[in-house]
XYZ file of N, CA, C and O in Angstrom:
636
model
N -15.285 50.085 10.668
C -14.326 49.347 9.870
C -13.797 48.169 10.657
O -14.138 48.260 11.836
N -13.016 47.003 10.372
C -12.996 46.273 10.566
C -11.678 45.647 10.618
O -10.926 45.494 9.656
N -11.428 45.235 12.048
C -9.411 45.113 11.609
C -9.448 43.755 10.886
O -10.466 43.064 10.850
N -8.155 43.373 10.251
C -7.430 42.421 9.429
C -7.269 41.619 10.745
O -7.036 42.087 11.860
N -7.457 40.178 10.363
C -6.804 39.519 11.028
C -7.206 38.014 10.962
O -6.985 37.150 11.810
N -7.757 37.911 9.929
C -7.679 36.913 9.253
C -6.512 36.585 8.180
O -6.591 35.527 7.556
N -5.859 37.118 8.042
C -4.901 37.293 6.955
C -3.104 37.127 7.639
O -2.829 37.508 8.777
N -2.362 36.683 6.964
C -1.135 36.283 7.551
C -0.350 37.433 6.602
O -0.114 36.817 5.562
N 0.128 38.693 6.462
C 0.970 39.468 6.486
C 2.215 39.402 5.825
O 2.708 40.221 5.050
N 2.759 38.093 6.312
C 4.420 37.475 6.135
C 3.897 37.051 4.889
O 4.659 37.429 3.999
N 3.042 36.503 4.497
C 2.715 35.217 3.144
C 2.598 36.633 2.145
O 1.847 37.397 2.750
N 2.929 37.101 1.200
C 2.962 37.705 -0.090
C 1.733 37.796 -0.651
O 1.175 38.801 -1.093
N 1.132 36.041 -0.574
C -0.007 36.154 -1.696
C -1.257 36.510 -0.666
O -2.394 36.339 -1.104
N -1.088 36.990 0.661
C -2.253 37.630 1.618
C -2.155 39.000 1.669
O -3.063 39.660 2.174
N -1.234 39.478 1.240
C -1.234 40.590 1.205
C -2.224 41.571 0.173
O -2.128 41.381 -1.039
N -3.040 42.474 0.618
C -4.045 42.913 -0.596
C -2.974 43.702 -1.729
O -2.906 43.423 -2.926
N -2.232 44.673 -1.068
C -1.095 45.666 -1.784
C -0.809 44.676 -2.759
O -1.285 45.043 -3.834
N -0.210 43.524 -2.854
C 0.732 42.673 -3.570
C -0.116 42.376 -4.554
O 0.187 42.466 -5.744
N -1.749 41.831 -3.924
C -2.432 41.227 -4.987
C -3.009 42.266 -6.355
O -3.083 42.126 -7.576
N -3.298 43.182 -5.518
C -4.071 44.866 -6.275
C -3.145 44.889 -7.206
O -3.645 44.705 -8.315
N -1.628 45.087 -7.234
C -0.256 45.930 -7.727
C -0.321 44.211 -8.855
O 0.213 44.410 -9.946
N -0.715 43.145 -8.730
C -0.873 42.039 -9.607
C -1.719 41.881 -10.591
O -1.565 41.474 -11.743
N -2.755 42.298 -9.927
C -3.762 42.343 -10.825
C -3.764 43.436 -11.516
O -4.465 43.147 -12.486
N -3.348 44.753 -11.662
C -3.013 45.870 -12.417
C -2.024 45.681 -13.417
O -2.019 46.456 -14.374
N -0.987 44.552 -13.324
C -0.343 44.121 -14.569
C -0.855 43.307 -14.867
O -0.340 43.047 -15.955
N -1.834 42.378 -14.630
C -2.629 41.828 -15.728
C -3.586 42.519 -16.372
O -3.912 42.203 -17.516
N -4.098 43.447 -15.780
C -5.033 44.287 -16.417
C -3.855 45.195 -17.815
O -3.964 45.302 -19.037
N -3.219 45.491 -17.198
C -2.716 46.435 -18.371
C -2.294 45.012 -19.260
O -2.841 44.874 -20.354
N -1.290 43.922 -18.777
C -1.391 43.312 -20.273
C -1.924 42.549 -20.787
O -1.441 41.809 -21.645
N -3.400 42.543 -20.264
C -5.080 42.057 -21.445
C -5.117 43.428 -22.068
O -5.147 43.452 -23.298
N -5.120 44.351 -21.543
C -5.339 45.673 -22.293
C -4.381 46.083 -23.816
O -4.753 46.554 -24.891
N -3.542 45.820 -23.504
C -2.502 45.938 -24.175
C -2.258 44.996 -25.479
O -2.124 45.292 -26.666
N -2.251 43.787 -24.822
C -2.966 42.578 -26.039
C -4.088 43.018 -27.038
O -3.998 43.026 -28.266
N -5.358 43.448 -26.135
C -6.319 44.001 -26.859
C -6.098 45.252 -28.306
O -6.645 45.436 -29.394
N -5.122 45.807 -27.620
C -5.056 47.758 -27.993
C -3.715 47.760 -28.577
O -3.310 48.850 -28.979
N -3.012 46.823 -28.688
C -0.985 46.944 -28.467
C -0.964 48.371 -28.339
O -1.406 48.901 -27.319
N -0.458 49.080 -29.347
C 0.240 51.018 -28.763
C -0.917 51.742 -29.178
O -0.938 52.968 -29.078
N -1.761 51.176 -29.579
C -2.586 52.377 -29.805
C -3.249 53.493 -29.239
O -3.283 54.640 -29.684
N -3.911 52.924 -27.943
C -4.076 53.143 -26.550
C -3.800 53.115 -25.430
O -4.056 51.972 -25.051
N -3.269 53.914 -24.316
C -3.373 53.699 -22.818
C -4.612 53.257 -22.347
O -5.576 53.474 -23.081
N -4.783 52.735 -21.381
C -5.715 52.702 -20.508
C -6.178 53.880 -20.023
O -7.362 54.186 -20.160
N -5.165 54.786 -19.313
C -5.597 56.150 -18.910
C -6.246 56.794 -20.168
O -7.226 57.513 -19.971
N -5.762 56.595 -21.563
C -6.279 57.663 -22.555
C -7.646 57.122 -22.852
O -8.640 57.810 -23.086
N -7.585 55.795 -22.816
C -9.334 54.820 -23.124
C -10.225 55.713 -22.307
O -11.159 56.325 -22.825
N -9.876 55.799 -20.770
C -10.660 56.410 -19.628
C -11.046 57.832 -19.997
O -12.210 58.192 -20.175
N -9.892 58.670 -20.105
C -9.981 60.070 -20.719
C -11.043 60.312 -22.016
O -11.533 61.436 -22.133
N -11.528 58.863 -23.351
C -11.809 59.028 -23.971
C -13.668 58.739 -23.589
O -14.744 59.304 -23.784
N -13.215 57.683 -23.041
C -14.953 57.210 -22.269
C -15.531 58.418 -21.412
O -16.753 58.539 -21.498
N -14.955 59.219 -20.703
C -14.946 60.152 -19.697
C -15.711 61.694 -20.317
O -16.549 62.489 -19.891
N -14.871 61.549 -21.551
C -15.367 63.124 -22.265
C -16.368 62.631 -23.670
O -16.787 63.516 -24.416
N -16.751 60.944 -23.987
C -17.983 60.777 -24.479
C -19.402 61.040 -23.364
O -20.417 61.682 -23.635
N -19.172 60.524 -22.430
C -20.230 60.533 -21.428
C -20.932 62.180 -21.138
O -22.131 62.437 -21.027
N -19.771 63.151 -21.063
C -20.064 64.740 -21.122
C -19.989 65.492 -21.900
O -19.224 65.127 -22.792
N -20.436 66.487 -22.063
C -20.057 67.130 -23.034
C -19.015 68.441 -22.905
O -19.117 69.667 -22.947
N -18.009 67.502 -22.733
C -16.177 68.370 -22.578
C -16.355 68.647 -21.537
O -17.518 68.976 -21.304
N -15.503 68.675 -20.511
C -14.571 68.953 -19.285
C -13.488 69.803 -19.114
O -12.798 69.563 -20.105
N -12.912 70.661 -18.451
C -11.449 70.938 -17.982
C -10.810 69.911 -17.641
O -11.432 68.963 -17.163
N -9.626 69.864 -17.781
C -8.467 69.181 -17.325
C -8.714 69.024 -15.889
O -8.920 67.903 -15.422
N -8.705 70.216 -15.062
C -8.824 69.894 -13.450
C -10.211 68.744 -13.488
O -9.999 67.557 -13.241
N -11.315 69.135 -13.749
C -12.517 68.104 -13.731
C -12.322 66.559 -13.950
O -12.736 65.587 -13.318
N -11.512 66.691 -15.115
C -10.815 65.350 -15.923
C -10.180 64.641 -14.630
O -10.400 63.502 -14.219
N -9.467 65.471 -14.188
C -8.019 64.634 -13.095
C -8.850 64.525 -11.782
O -8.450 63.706 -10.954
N -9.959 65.257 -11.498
C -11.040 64.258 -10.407
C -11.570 63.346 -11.056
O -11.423 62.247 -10.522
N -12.323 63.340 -12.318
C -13.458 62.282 -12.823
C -12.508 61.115 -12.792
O -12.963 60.005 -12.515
N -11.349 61.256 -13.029
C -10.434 59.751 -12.966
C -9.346 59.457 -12.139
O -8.756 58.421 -12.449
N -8.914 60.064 -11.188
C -7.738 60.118 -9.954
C -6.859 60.308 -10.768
O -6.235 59.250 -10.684
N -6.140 61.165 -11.825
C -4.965 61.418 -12.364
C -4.253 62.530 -12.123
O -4.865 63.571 -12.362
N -3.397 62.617 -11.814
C -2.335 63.731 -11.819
C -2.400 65.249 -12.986
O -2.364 65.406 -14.206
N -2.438 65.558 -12.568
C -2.531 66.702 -14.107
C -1.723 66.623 -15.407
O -2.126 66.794 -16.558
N -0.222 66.261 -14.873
C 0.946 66.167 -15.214
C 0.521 64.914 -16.588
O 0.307 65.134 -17.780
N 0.519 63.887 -15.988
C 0.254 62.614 -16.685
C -1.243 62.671 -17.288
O -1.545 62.079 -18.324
N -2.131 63.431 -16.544
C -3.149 63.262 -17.741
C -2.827 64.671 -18.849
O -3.442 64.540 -19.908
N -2.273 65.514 -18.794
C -1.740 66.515 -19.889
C -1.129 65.969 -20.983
O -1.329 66.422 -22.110
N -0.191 64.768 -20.705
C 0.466 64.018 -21.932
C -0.525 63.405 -22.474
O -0.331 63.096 -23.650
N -1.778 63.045 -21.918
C -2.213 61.852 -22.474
C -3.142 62.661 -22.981
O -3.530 62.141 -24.027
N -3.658 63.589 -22.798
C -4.534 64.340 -23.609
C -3.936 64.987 -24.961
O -4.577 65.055 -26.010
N -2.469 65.504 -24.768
C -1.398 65.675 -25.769
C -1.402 64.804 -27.232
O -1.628 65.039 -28.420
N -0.998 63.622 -26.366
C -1.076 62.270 -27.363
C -2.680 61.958 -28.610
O -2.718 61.616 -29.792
N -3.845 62.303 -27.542
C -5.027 62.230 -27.664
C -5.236 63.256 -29.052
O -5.653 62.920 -30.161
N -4.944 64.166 -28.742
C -5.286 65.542 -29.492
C -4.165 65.451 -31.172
O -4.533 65.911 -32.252
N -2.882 64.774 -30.929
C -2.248 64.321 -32.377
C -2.796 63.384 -32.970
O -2.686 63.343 -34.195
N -3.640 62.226 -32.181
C -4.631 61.278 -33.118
C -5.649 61.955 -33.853
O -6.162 61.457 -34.855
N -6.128 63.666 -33.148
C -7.309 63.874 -33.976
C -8.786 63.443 -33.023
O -9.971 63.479 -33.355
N -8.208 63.088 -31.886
C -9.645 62.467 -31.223
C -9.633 63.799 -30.137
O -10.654 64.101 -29.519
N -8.851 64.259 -30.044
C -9.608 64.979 -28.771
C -9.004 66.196 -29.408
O -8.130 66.198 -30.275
N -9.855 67.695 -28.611
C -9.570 69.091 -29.117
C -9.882 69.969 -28.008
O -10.804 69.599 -27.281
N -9.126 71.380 -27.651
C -9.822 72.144 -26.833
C -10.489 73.334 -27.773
O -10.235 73.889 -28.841
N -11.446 73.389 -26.782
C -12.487 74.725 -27.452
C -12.346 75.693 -25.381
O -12.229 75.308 -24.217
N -12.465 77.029 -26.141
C -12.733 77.994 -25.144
C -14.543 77.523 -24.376
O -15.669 77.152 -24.707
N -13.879 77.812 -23.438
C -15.476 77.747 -22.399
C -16.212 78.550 -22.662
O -15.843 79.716 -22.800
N -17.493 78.166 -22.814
C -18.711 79.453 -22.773
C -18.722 80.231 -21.571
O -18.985 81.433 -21.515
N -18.484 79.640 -20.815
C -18.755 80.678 -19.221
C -17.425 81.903 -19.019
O -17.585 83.121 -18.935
N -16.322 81.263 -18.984
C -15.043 81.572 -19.319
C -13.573 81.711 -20.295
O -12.526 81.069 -20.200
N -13.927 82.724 -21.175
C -13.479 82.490 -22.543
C -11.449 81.843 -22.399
O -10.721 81.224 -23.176
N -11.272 82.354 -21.169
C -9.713 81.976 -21.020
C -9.539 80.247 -20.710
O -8.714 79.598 -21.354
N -10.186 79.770 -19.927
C -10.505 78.669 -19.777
C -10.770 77.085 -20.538
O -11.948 76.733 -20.613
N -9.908 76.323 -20.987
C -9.790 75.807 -22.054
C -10.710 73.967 -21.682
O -10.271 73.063 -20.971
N -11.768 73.993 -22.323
C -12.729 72.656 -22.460
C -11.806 71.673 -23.339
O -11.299 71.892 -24.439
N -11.751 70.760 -22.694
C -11.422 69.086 -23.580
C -12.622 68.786 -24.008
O -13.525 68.755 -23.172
N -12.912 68.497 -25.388
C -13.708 67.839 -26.231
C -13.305 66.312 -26.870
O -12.223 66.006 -27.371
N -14.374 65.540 -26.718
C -13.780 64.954 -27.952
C -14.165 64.649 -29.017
O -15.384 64.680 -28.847
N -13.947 64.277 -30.350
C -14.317 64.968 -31.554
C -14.729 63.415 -32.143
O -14.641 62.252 -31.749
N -15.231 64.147 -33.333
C -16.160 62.879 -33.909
C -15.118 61.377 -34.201
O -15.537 60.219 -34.187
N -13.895 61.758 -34.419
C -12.941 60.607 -34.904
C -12.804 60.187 -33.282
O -13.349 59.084 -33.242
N -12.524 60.388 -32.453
C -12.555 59.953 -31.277
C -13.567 59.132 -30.453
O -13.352 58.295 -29.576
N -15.251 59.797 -31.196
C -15.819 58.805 -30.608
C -16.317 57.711 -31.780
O -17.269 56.939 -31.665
N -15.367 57.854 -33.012
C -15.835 56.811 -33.706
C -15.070 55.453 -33.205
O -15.549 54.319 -33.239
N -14.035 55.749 -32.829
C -12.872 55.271 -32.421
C -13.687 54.056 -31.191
O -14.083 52.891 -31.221
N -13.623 55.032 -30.328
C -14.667 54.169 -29.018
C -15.680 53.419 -29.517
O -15.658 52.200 -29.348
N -16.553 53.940 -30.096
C -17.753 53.020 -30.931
C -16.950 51.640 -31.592
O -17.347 50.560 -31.154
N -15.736 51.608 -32.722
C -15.284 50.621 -33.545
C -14.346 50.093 -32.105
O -13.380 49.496 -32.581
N -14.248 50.072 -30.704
C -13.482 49.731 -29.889
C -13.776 48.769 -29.089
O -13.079 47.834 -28.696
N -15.514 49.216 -28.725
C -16.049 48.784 -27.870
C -15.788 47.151 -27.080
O -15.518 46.722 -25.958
N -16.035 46.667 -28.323
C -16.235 45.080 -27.894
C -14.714 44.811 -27.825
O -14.389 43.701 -27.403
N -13.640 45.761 -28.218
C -12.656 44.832 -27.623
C -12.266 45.102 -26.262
O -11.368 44.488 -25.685
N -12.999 46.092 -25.721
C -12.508 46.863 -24.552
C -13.309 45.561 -23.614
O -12.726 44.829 -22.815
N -14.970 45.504 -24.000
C -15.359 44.884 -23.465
C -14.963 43.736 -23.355
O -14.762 43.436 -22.179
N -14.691 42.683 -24.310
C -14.195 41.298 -24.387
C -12.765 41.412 -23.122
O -12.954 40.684 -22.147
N -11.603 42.131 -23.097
C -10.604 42.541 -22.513
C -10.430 42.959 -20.886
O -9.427 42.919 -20.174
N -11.962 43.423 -20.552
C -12.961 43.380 -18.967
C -13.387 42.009 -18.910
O -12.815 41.549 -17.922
N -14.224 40.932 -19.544
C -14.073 40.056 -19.150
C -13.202 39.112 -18.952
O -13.509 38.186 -18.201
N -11.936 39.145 -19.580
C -10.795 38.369 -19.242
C -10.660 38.114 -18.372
O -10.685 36.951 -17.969
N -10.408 39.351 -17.543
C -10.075 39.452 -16.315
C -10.589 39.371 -15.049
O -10.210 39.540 -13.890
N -11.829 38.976 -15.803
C -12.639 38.361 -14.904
C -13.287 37.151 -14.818
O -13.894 36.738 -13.831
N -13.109 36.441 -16.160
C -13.372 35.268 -16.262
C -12.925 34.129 -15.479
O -13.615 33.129 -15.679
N -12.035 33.990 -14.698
C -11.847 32.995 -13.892
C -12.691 32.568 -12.575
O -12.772 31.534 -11.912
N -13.399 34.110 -12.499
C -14.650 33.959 -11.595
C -15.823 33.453 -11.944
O -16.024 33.522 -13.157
N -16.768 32.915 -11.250
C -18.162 32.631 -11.580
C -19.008 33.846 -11.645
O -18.949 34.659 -10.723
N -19.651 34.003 -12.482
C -20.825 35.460 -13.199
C -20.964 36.079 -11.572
O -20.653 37.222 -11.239
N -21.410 35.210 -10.839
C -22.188 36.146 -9.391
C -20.807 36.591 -8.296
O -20.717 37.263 -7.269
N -19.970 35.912 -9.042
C -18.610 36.392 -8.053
C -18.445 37.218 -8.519
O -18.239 38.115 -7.702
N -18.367 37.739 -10.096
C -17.659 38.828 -10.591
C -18.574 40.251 -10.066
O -17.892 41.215 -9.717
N -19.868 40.366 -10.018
C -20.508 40.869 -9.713
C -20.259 41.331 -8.418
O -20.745 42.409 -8.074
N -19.623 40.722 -7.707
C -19.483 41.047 -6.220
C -18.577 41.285 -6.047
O -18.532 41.998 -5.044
N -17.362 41.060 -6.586
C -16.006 41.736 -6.881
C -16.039 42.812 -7.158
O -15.419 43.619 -6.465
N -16.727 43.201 -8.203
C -16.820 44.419 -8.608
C -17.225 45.730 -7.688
O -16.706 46.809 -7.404
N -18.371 45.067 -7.403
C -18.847 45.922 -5.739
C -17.667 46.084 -5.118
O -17.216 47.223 -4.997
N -17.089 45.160 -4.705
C -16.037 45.382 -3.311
C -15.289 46.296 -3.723
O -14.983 47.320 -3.112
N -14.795 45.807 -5.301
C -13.705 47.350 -5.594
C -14.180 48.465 -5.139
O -13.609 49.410 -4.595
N -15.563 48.238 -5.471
C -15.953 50.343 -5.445
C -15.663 50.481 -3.967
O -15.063 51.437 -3.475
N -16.314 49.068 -3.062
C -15.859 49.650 -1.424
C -14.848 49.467 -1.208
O -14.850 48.971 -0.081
N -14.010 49.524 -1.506
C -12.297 49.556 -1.168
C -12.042 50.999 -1.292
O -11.805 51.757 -0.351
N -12.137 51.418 -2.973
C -11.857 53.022 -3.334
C -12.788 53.435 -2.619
O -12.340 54.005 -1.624
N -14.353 53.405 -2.679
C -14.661 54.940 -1.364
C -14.254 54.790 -0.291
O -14.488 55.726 0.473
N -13.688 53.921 0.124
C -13.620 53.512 1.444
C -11.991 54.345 1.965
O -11.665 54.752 3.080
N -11.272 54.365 0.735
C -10.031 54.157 0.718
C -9.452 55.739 -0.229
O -8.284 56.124 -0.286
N -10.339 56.237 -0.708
C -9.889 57.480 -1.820
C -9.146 58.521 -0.691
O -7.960 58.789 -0.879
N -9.634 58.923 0.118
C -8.913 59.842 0.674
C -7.428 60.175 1.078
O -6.824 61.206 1.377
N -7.090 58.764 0.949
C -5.707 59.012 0.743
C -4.867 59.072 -0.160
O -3.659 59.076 0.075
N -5.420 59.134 -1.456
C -4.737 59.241 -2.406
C -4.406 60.900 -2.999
O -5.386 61.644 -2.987
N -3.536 61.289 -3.332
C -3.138 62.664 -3.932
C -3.839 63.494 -4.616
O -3.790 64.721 -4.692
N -4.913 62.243 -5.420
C -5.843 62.746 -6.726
C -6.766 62.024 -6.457
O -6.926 61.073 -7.222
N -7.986 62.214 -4.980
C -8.995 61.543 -4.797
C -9.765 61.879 -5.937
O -9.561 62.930 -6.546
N -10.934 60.782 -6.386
C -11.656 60.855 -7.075
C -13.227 61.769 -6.758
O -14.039 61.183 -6.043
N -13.609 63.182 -7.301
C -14.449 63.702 -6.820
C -15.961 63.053 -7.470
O -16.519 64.064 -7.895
N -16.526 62.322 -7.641
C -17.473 61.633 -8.253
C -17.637 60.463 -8.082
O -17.759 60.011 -9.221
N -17.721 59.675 -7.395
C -17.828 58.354 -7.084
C -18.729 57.442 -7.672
O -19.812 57.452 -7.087
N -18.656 56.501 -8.810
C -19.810 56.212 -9.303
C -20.783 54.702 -8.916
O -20.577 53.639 -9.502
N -21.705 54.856 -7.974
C -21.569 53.064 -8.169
C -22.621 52.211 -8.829
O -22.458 50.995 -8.927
């Protein structure tokens, strides 16, 4: 790894913390623009997360996306009064309760798509195509680089 020291510390806008914690409120409000209340971001993730598989536990859920249990329980809560998401008992373990999500849920994602997508490029549009591309990379090497210290490392790393 590689120390900092190109970077001036005192200046705000060198700071990565400052810029990351910046760019996460712009992300949420392109997202938000996109979605106004309909959606979280966390619940979009939760919803993309359990199309890709076929149903998860909650514990699985809160690795596949670094969430807390706590906060992804509401949002699965919320999820499950729209009608998009449901638990069914596990085949392996009948006590054991699977997150599904159900056909209105992934119709939902399907009629979503392009705004989710249009709403990713926003936020990236100020870059040139081959920058964004390489941005993107770096994120992932920041988080593997960087997951272990978080409360709710991510067990799946995708790149």
């Amino acid at each position: 790894m590689s120390e900092l020291t190109e970077i001036n510390t005192d200046n705000i806008w060198e700071r990565p913390g400052f810029l990351i914690r910046r760019l996460n409120q712009i992300h949420h409000a392109l997202f938000y623009e996109a979605f106004a209340s309909e959606v979280t971001p966390l619940q979009y993730g939760i919803l993309t997360a359990l199309r890709d598989e076929n149903g998860q536990d909650q514990t699985s859920l809160c690795e596949a996306l670094g969430s807390d249990r706590t906060t992804l329980s509401g949002s699965i809560e919320q999820l499950s009064k729209k009608g998009w998401l449901k638990y069914e008992p596990s085949r392996q373990d009948r006590r054991r309760k699977i997150v599904v999500i159900t056909l209105k849920g992934k119709r939902f994602l399907q009629a979503s798509q392009q705004k989710m997508h249009e709403a990713q490029l926003k936020i990236l549009a100020p870059l040139p195509p081959e920058q964004q591309v390489i941005f993107i990379s770096m994120m992932k090497t920041l988080i593997e680089g960087n997951d272990h210290h978080v409360s709710v490392p991510l067990k799946y790393l995708k790149s």
